[in-house]
Each structure stands twice: as C-alpha cells, then as structure tokens.
C-alpha atoms as one frame of an Amber mdcrd trajectory, in Angstrom:
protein
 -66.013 126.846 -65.913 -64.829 124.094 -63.107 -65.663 120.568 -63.576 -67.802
 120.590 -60.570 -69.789 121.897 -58.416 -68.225 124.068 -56.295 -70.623 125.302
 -53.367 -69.460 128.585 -51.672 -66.400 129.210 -53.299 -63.753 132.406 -51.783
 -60.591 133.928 -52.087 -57.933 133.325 -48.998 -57.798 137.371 -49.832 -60.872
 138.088 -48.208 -60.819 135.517 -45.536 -57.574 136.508 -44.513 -56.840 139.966
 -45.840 -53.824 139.889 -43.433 -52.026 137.148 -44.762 -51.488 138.179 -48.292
 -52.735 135.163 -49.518 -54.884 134.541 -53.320 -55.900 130.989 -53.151 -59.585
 130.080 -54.386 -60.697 127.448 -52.471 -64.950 126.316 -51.671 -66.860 124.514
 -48.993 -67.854 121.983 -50.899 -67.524 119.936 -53.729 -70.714 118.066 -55.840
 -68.395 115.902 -57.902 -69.271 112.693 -60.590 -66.794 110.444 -61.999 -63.684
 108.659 -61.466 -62.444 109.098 -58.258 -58.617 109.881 -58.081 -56.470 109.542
 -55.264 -53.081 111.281 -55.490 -50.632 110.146 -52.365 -49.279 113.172 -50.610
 -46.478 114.259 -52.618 -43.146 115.835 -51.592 -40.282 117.926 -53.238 -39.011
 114.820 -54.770 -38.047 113.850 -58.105 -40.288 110.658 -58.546 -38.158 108.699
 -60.736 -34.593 108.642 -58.780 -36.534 109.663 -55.440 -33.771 112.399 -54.682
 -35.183 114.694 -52.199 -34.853 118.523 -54.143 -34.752 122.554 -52.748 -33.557
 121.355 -49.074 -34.999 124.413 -46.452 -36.681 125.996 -48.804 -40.509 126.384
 -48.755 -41.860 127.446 -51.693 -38.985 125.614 -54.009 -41.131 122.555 -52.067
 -44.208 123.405 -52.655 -43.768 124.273 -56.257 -42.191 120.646 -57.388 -44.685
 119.182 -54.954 -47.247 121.169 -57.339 -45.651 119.797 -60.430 -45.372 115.923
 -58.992 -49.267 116.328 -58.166 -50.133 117.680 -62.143 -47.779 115.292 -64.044
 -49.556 112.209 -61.515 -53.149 113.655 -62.522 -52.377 113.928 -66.229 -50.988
 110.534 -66.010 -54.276 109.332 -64.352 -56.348 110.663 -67.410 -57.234 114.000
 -65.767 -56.296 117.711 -64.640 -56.038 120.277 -62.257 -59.653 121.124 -62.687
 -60.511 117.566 -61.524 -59.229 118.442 -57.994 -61.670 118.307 -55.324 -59.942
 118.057 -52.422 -56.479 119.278 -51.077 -54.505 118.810 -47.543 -51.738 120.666
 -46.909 -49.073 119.395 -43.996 -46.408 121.726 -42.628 -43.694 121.425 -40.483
 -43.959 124.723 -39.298 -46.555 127.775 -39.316 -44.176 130.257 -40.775 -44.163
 128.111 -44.126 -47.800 128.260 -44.250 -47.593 131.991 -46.596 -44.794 130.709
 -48.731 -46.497 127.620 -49.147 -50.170 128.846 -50.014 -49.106 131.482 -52.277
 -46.990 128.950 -54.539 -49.887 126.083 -54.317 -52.333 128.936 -55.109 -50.824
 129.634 -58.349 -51.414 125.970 -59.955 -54.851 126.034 -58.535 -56.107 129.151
 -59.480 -60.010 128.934 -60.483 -60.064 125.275 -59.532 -61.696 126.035 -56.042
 -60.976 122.913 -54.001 -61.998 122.229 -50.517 -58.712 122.338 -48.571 -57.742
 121.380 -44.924 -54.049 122.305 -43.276 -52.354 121.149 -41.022 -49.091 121.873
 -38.831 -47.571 118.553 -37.972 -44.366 117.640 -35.798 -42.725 115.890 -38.912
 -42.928 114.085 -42.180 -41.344 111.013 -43.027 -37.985 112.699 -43.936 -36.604
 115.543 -41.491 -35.913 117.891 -45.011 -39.368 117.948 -46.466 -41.100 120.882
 -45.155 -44.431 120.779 -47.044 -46.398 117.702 -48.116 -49.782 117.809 -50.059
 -52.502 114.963 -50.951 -55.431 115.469 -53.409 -58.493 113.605 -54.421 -59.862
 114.436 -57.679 -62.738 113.494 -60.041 -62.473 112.779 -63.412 -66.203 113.736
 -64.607 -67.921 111.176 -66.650
C-alpha cells in the first residue's frame, strides 16, 4: 500500500511498450502531511562534492537515486513519501538508461513525473539530474 493517493496509476511498459521501460508512475497525487522538498540531485558524493561515474548514465542516475533516499530518510521519511519526480537530461539517448535505473528505487511508489531534455546542467559532466517533492503523511 502507497502512502497516498495515487489517481490513475501505469506502467511506462504499457505506455511505451517500445521503449523497454518498467517505471510505475500516476496522474496524480492526493497527498497529507509534511511537505518535502528534495533539491535536484546529481551523481555527487554530498559530503566532499566530488562529481562520480563521469559519461556514464545509469552509474548517474543510480547515486543520484541513492543521494535522493539517504536526503528523504534524513528528512524523517521514505521513498513511499514521493509524490512528485522531474527528471533533466542532457540528451534523449540517456532517457532509457536513465528511467530503467530510477525505476528500480521507485518501484510501487507511483509518482507523478515530468522529463525534460535540457541544453545543460550546472556542470558539463552531469548527465542526469532529478528533484522530488514528497509528503510525509501525518
């Protein structure tokens, strides 16, 4: 059971059976609580602020992933709080790589999720960058 309300939730798989994707997003979220707002987060270690996996994707995504968790459980909350994701790439050919990682610490969390394909972030070797609001229910 999610921690909200999740109104019309789907699998990438069927909305895009040709991209091999498995994310479960929704349209919606009916959420009460604390709100959370998690800055968009980068392959970087947060404590020396090295920059980590240099040109590759998913590497990226996944200690993006892991900054995003560790900041949530140090707010008080978890994955299943997430309402909201956005997802900025660098490039369209990450986009796979990069939703089939993220996919795998959000399974059954169904967040409403927006993406984006920018020019750059705010250093030329981050490929992927990903915000979040979540709700800590009551």
């Amino acid at each position: 059971m999610t921690a909200h309300t999740r109104i019309r939730p789907f699998n990438t798989k069927d909305t895009y059976p040709e991209q091999k994707l498995d994310n479960d997003l929704c349209q919606a979220v009916v959420a009460k609580g604390t709100m959370v707002f998690v800055r968009g987060q980068v392959s970087q270690d947060l404590d020396t602020r090295q920059s980590l996996h240099v040109g590759d994707a998913t590497m990226q995504t996944r200690k993006t992933m892991q900054n995003i968790k560790m900041l949530m459980e140090e707010s008080g909350g978890n994955m299943d709080h997430i309402c909201r994701i956005v997802v900025y790439l660098t490039d369209i050919r990450y986009r796979q790589d990069v939703y089939r990682e993220m996919g795998q610490w959000l399974k059954g969390v169904f967040p409403c999720s927006t993406g984006l394909v920018i020019t750059a972030l705010a250093r030329p070797e981050w490929l992927v960058e990903i915000e979040v609001t979540a709700v800590i229910p009551d």
